[in-house]
Coordinates of C-alpha atoms in Angstrom, one line a residue:
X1 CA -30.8 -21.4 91.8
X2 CA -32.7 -24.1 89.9
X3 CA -31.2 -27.0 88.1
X4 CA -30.7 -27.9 84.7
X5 CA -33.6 -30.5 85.2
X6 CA -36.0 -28.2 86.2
X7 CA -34.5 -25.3 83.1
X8 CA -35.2 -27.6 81.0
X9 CA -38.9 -28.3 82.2
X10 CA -39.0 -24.7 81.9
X11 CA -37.5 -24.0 78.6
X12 CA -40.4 -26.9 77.1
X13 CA -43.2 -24.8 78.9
X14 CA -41.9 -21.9 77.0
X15 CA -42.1 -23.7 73.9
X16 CA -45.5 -24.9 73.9
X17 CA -45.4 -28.0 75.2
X18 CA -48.0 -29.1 77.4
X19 CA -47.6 -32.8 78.0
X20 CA -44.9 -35.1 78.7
X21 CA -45.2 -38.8 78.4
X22 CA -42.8 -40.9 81.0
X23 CA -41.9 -43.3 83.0
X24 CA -39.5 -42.5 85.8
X25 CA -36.2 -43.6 86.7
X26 CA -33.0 -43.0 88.8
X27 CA -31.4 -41.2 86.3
X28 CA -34.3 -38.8 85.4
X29 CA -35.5 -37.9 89.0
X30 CA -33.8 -34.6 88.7
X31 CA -36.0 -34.1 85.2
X32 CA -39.2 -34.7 87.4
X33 CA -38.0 -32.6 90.1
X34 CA -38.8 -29.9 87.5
X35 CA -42.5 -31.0 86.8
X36 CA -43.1 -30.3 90.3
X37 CA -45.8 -27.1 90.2
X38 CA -44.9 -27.2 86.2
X39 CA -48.1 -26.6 83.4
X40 CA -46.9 -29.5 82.2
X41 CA -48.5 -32.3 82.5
X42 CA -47.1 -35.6 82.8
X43 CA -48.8 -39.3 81.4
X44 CA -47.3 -42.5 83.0
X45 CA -47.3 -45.1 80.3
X46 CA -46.5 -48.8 81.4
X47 CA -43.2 -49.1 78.2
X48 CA -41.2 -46.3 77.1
X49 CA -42.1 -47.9 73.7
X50 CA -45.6 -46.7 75.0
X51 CA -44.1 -43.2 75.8
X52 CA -42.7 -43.0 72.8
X53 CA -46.0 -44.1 71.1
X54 CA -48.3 -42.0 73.0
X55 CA -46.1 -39.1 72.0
X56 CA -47.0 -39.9 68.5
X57 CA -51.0 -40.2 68.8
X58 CA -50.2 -36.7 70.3
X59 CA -48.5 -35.1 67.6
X60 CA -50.5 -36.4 64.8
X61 CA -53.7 -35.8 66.5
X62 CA -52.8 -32.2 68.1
X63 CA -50.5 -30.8 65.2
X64 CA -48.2 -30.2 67.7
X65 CA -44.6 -32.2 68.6
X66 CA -45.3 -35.0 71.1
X67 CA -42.7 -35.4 73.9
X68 CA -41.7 -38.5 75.5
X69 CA -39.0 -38.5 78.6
X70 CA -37.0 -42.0 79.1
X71 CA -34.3 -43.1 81.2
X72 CA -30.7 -43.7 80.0
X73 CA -29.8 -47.1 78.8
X74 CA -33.1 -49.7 78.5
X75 CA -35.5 -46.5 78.1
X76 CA -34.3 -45.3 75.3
X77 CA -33.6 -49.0 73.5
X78 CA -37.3 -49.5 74.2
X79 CA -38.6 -46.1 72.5
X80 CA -36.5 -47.0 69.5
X81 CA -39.3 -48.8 67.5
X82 CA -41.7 -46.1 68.3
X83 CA -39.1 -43.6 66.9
X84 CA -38.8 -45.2 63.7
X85 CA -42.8 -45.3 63.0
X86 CA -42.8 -41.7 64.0
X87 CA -39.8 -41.7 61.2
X88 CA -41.6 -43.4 58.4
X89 CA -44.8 -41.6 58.9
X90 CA -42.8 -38.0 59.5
X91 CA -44.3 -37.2 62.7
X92 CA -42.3 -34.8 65.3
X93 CA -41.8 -36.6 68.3
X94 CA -39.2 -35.2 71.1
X95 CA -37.7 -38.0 73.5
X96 CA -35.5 -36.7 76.1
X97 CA -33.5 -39.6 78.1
X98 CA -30.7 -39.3 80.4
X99 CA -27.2 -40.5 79.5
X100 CA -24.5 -41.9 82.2
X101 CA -21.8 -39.1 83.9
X102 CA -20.2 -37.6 81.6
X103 CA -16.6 -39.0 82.6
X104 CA -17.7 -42.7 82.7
X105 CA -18.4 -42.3 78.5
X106 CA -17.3 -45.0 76.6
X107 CA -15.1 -46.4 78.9
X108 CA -17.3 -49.6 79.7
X109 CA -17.2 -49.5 83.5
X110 CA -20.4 -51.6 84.2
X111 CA -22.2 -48.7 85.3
X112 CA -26.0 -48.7 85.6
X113 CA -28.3 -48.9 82.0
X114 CA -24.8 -48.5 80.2
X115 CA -24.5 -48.4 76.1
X116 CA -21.1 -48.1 74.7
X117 CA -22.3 -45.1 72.7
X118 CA -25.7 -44.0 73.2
X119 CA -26.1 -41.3 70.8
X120 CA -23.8 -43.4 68.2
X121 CA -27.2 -46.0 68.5
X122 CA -29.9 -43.4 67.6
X123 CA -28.3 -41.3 65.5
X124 CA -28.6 -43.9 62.3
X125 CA -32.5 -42.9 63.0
X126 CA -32.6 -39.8 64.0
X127 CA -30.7 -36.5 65.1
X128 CA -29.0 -36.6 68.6
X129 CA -27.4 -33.8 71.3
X130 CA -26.7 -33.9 74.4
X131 CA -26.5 -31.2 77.0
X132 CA -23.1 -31.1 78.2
X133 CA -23.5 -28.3 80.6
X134 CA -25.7 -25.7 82.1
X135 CA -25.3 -23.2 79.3
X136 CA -26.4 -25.5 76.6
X137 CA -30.1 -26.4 78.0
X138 CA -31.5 -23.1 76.0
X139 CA -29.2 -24.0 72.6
X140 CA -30.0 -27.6 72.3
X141 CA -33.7 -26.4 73.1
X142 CA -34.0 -23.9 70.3
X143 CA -31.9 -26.8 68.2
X144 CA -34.4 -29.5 68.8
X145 CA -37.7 -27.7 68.0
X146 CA -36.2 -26.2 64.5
X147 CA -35.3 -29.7 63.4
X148 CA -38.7 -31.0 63.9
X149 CA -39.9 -27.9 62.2
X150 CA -37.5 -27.8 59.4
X151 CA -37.7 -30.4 56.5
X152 CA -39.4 -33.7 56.8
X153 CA -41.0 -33.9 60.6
X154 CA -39.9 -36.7 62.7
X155 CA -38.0 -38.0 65.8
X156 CA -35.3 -35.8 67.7
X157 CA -33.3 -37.2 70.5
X158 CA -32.1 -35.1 73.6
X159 CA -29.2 -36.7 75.7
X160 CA -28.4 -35.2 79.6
X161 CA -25.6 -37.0 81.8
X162 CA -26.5 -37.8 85.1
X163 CA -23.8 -35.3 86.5
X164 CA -25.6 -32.2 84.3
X165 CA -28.8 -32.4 85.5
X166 CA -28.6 -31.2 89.0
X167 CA -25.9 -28.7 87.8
X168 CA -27.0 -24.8 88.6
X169 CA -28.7 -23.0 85.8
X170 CA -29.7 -19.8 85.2
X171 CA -32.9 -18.3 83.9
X172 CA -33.4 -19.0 80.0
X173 CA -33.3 -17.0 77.1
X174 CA -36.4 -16.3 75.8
X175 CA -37.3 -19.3 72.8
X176 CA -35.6 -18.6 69.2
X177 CA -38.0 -18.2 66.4
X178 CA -38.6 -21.5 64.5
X179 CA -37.3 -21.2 61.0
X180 CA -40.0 -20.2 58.3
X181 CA -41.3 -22.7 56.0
X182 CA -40.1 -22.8 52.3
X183 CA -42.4 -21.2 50.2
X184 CA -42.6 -21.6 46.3
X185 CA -41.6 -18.9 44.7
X186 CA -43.9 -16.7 42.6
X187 CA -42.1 -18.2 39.4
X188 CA -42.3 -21.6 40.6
X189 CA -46.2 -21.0 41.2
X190 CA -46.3 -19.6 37.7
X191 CA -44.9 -22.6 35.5
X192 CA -46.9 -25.2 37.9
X193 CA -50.0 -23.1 36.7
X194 CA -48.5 -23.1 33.2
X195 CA -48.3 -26.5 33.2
X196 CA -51.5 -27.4 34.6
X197 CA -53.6 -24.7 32.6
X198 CA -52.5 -26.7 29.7
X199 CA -54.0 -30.3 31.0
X200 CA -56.9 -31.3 30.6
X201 CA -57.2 -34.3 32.9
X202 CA -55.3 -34.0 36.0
X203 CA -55.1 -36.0 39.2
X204 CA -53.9 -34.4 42.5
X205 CA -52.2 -36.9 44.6
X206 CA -52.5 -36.0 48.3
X207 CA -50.4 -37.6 51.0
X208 CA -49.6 -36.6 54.6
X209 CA -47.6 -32.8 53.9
X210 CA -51.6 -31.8 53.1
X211 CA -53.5 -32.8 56.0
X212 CA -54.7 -29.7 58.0
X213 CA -55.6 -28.1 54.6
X214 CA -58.8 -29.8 53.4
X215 CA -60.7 -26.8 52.6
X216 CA -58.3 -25.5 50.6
X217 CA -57.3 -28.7 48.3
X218 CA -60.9 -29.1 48.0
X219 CA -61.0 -25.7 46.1
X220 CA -58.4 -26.2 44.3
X221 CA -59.4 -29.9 42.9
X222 CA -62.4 -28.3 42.1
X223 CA -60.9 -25.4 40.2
X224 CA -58.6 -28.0 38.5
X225 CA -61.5 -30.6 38.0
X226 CA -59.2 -33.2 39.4
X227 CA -59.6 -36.2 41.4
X228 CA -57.8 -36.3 44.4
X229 CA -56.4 -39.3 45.4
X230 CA -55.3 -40.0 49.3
X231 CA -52.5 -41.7 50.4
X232 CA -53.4 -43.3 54.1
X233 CA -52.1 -40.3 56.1
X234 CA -54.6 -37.8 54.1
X235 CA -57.5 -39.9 54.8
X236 CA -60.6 -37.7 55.7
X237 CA -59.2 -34.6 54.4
X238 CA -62.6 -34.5 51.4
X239 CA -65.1 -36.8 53.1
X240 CA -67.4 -37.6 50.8
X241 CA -66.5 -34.5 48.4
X242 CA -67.3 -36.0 44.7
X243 CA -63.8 -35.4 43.7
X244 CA -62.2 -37.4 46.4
X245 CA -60.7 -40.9 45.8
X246 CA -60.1 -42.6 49.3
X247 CA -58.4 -45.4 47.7
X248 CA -55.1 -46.8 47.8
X249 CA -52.4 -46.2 44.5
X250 CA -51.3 -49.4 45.0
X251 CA -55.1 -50.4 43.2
X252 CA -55.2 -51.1 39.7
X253 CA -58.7 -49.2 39.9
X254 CA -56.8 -46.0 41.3
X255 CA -53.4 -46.4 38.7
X256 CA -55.7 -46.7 36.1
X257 CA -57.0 -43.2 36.4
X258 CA -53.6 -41.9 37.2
X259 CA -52.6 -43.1 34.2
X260 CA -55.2 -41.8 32.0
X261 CA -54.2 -38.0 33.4
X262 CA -52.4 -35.8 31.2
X263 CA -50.6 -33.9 34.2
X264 CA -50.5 -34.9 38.0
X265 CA -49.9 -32.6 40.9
X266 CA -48.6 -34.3 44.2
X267 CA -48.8 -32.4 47.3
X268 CA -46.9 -34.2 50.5
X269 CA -46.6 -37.4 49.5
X270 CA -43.3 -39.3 49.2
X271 CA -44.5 -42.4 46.9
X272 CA -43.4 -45.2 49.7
X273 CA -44.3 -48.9 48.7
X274 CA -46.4 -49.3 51.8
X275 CA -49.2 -46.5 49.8
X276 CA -47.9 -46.6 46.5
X277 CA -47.1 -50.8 46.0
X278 CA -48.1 -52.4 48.6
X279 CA -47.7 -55.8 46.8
X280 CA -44.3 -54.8 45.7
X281 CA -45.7 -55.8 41.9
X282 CA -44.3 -52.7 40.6
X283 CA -46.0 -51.1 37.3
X284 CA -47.1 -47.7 38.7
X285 CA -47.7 -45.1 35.7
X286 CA -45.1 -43.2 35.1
X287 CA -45.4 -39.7 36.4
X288 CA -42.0 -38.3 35.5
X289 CA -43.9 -35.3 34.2
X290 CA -45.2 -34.2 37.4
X291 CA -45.6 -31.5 39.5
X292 CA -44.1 -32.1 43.2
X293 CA -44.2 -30.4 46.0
X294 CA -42.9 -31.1 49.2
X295 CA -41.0 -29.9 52.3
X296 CA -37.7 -32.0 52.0
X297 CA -35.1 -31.2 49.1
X298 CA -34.1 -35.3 49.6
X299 CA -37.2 -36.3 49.0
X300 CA -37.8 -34.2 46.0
X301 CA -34.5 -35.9 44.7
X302 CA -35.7 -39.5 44.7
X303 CA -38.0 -39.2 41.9
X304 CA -37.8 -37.7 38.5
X305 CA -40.2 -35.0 38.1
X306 CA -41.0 -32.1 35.6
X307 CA -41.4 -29.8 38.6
X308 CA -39.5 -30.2 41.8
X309 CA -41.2 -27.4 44.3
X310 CA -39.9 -27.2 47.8
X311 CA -42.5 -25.5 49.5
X312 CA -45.0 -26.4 52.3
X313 CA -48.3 -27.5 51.0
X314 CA -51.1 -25.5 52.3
X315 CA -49.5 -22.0 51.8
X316 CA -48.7 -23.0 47.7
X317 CA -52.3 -24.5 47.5
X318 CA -53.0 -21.3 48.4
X319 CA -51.0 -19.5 45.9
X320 CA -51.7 -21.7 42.8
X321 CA -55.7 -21.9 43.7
X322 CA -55.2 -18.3 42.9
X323 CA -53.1 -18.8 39.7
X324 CA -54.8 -21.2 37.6
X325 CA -57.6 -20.9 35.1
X326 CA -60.9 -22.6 36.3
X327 CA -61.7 -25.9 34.5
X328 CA -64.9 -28.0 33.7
X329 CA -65.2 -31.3 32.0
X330 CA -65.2 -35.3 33.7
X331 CA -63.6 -34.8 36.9
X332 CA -66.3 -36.0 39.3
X333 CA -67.4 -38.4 36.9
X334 CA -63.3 -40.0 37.1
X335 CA -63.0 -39.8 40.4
X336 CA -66.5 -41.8 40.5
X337 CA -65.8 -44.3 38.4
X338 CA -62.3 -45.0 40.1
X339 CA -63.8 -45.3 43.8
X340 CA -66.7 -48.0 42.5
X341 CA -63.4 -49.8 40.5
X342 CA -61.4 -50.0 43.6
X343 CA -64.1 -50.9 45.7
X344 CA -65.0 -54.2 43.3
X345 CA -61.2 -54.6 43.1
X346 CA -61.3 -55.4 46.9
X347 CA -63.2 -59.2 46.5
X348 CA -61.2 -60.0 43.7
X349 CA -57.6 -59.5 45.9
X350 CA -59.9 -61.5 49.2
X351 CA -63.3 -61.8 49.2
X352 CA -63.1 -61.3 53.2
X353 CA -61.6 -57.5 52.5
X354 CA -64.9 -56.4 51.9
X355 CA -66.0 -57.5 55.0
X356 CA -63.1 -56.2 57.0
X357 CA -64.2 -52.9 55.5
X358 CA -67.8 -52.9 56.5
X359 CA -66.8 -53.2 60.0
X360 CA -64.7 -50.1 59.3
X361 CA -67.1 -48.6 58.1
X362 CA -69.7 -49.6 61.1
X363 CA -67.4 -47.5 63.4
X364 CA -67.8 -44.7 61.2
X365 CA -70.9 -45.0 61.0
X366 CA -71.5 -45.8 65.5
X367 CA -69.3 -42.8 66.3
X368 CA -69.1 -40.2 63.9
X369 CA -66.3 -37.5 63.8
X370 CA -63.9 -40.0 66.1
X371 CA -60.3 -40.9 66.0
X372 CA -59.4 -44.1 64.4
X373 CA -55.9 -45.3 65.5
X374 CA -55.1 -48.4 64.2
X375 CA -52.7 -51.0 64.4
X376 CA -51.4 -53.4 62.1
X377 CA -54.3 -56.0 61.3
X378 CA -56.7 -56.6 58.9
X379 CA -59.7 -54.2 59.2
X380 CA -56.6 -51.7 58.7
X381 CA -54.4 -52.9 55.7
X382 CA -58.4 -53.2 54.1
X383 CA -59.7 -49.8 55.1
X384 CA -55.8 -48.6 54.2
X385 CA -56.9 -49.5 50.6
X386 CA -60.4 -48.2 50.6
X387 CA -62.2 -45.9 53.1
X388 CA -63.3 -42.9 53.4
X389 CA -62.8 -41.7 56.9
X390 CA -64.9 -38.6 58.5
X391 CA -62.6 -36.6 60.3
X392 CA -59.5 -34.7 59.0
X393 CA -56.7 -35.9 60.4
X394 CA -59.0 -38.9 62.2
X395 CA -57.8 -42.1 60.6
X396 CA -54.2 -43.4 61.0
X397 CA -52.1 -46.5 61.9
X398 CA -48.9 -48.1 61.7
X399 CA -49.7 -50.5 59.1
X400 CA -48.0 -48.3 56.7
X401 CA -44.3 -46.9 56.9
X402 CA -42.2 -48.6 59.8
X403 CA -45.3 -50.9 60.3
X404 CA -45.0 -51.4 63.9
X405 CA -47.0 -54.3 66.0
X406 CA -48.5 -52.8 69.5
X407 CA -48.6 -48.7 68.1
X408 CA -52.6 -48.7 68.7
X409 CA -53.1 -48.4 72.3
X410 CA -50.6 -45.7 73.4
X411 CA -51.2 -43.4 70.1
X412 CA -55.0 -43.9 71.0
X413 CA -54.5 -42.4 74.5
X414 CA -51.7 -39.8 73.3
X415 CA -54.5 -39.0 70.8
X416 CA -57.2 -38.7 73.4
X417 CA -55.5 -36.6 75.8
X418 CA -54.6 -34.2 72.1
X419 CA -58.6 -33.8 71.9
X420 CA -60.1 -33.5 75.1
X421 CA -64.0 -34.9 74.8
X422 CA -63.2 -36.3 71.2
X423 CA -64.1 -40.2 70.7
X424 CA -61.3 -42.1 69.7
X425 CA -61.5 -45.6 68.6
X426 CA -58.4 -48.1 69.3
X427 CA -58.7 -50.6 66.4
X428 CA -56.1 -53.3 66.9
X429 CA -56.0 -57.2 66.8
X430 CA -55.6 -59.8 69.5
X431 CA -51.8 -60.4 68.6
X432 CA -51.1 -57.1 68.2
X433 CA -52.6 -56.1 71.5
X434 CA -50.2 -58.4 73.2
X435 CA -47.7 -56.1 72.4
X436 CA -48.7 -53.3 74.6
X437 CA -51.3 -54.4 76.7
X438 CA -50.0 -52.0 79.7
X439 CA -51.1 -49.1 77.6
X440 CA -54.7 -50.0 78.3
X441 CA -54.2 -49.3 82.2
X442 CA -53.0 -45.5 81.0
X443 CA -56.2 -44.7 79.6
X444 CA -57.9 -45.9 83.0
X445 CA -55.9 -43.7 85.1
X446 CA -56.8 -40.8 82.8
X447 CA -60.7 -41.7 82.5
X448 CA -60.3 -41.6 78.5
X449 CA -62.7 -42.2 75.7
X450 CA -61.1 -44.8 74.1
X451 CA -62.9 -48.1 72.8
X452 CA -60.5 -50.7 72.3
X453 CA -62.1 -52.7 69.6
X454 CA -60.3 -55.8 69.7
X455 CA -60.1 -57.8 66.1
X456 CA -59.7 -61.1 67.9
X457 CA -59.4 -63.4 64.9
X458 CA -56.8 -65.9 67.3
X459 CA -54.1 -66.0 65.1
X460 CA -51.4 -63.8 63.1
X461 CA -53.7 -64.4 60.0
X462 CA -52.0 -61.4 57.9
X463 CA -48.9 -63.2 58.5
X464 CA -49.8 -66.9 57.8
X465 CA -51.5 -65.6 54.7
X466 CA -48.3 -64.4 53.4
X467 CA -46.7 -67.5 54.1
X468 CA -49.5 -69.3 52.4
X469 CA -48.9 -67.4 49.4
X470 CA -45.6 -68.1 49.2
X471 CA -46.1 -71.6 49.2
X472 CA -44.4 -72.3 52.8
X473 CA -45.4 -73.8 55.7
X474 CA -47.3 -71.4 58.2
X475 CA -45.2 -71.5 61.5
X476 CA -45.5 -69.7 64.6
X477 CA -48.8 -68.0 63.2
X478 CA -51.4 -68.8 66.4
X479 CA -50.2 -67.4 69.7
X480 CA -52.8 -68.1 71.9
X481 CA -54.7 -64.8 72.7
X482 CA -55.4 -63.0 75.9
X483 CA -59.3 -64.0 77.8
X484 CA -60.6 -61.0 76.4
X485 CA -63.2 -60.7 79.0
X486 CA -61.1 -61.4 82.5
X487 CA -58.5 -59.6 80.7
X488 CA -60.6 -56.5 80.2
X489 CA -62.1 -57.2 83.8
X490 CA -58.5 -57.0 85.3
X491 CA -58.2 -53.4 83.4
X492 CA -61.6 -52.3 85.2
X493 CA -63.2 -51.9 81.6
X494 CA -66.5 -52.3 80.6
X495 CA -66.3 -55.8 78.3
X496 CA -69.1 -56.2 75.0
X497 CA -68.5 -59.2 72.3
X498 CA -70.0 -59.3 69.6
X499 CA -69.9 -61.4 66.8
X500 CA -68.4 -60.0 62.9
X501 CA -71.8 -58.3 62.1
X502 CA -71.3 -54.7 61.6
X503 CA -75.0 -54.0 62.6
X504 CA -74.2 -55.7 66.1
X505 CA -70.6 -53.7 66.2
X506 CA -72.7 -50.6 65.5
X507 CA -75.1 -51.7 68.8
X508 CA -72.2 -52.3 70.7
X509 CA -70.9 -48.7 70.0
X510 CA -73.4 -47.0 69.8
X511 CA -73.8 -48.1 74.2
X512 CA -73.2 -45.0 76.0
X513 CA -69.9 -45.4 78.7
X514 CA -68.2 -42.6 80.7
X515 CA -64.8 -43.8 80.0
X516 CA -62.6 -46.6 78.1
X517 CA -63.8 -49.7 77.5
X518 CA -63.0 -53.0 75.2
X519 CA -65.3 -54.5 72.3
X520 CA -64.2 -57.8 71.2
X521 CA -64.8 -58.7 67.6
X522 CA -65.2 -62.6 67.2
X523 CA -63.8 -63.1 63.8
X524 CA -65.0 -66.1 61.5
X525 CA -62.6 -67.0 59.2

């Protein structure tokens, strides 16, 4: 009979899941004894914060969850951070670690990778089981996948002792059907249309809940005539559509016409500080007489609202698309004059944003249709205020939410192996990249198109900047970087640096190369 380890191989098969992202250990050998002639696939990353990471790229980029598999103790600490960005940013990640027997528990013995209480340390973050026998595998299975497909998206966390894995298991039960997703109402589809039949200047604000549904909010910003501004994690959803504001709310330019709407319909979004005030300055309009929808009733709670709609997004776009009365009047003409504001808004918050943006935009422009993972430097926070990306779904990072140095290069591989033959474009900066520079080796071993565009400005510039502003002395702000070019030599990439020009950075990408490779972007600050 086969073991729990290799059930529960099996019972993620059964569930769709194609790809596992690990690093091995003593405690998980049984776990990989079940990959052995498995359809799934496993990805060695170099940190299980990579795992974690790479699991994320997945999920965002493939719609589906991401699964990492870590081993008790260290493996899990070390996935943590990766956890939390996948919180902030509500993306369904599944990491699986092993646990010490289940008789040594809390009893502080000294065995090996040993937490006092491992599932009391994630639980704060996330929800946590373990399987505490054979006949649980199926149960805590079916329990996992509805919780990343019920509510807000995000994390889950599976425990298995040591002593359960090898334990005899019999076959499993055939998968439980996930849970159905809310869904509005016809009454709650007919006062939303009341209310918005009676505007005459409304603004759709579009956050993460609505990617996946472009086409759709597209026809119903036109029906409405609204502008449709998106958060970070919408970004790309209406390239270049003339209703479409790809510009931050935390913008005077993009408050401005939020405020001038006589009704606002947000779709996804939760209103965090990191989109909607990202200079903690407060004085966003007051939009207590919205419409709201969104997936999680706690959410819908936070904020006072005319409308509260728990529903998921694409499926009531659908329905009210189909409800309200066509509109004409100023709608493009808004949305126009909001994206030129915010764009001249840039040089007067740094005259250097707008060229962090043009090098953005370069990329765009070099490899059309590819995947933009970013981390957390400075091309990103100014593209995360302005930029239109071309690619649903193509254009996210960690410099919102958790905000985590070192996401880039495992979400860029867990978001090339997503979409096979797809481009996807690393963009992270030379302190951040010291953060996970393992990664890079991952994408090597799986022959990836991934261009690791290095931002390689020397310093933690974002950082002393903020000190600078605050009238303190900058400290600990220049960590010497990594010799880009032995460094990418020792990965067995192809090296190109070029200076900050975005028609060089456009040559430079615009090189054909049959795998990953590193650009290095000499900043001049």
């Amino acid at each position: 009979m086969k073991t729990v380890g290799e059930r529960l191989v099996e019972g993620l098969a059964a569930r769709g899941v194609e790809m596992i992202f690990g690093i091995p250990g003593v405690h998980t050998v049984e776990m990989y004894r079940g990959l052995s002639g498995s359809p799934v696939r496993h990805v060695t990353a170099r940190h299980e914060q990579g795992c974690a990471f790479m699991a994320d790229g997945y999920a965002r980029a493939s719609g589906k969850p991401g699964v990492a598999l870590v081993i008790t103790g260290p493996g899990l600490t070390n996935a943590l951070t990766a956890m939390g960005q996948a919180r902030e940013d509500s993306v369904p990640i599944l990491v699986i670690s092993g646990v010490n027997r289940r008789g040594s528990l809390g009893r502080g013995m000294g065995y090996l990778h040993e937490l006092p209480d491992q599932a009391a340390m994630v639980r704060p973050l996330c929800p946590s089981r373990q399987i505490g026998s054979a006949e649980e595998v199926g149960v805590v299975l079916d329990w996992a996948f509805a919780t990343m497909a019920t509510g807000r998206p995000g994390p889950v966390h599976i425990e298995v002792p040591t002593d359960v894995m090898p334990l005899p298991c019999a076959a499993l039960p055939p998968p439980a059907p996930l849970p159905a997703r809310p869904v509005a109402s016809s009454a709650e589809v007919a006062q939303a249309a009341a209310l918005l039949d009676r505007a005459a200047r409304v603004v759709i604000l579009a956050g993460g809940g609505a990617r996946g549904h472009g086409a759709a909010l597209a026809a119903l910003a036109a029906r409405l005539d609204a502008p449709v501004v998106q958060t970070v994690n919408a970004r790309g959803m209406m390239h270049g559509h003339p209703l479409a504001v790809p510009a931050s709310p935390s913008l005077d330019a993009t408050r401005a016409m939020i405020a001038g709407a006589d009704q606002v319909l947000a779709l996804g979004t939760e209103f965090g500080p990191t989109d909607y005030d990202m200079y903690m300055r407060g004085g966003f309009p007051d939009t207590s007489a919205m419409i709201r929808v969104d997936l999680c009733a706690d959410q819908l709670a936070r904020h006072p609202v005319a409308l509260p709609v728990r529903a998921e997004a694409g499926a009531f776009i659908a329905a009210l698309t189909a409800a309200v009365a066509a509109k004409t009047g100023d709608g493009a003409a808004r949305a126009a004059a909001a994206r030129q504001a915010a764009r001249t808004e840039l040089s007067a918050l740094d005259m250097l944003m707008p060229p962090r943006l043009a090098m953005v935009e370069a990329v765009r422009a070099a490899v059309p249709g590819a995947l933009i993972v970013g981390d957390s430097t400075q091309p990103v926070y100014a593209a995360n205020l302005y930029y239109d990306h071309d690619r649903p779904g193509g254009w996210f990072n960690a410099a919102t939410g958790f905000g985590a140095l070192g996401y880039g290069p495992g979400a860029a591989v867990g978001a090339a192996l997503a979409c096979p033959g797809v481009p996807v474009v690393c963009l992270i900066g030379d302190g951040g990249l010291q953060f996970s520079p393992g990664e890079l080796r991952t994408a090597v071993d799986e022959r990836l198109p991934v261009t690791f565009l290095v931002w390689n400005n020397a310093a933690f510039n974002e950082i002393a900047d903020a000190m600078r502003g605050a009238n303190t002395e900058v400290i600990g702000c220049s960590p010497s970087p990594l010799k880009m070019e032995p460094f990418a030599a020792a990965c067995d990439l192809p090296f190109t640096s070029v200076p900050q020009e975005p028609e060089v950075l456009h040559w430079a990408l615009s090189q054909p190369c049959d795998g990953p490779r590193m650009i290095e972007v000499r900043v001049r600050e």
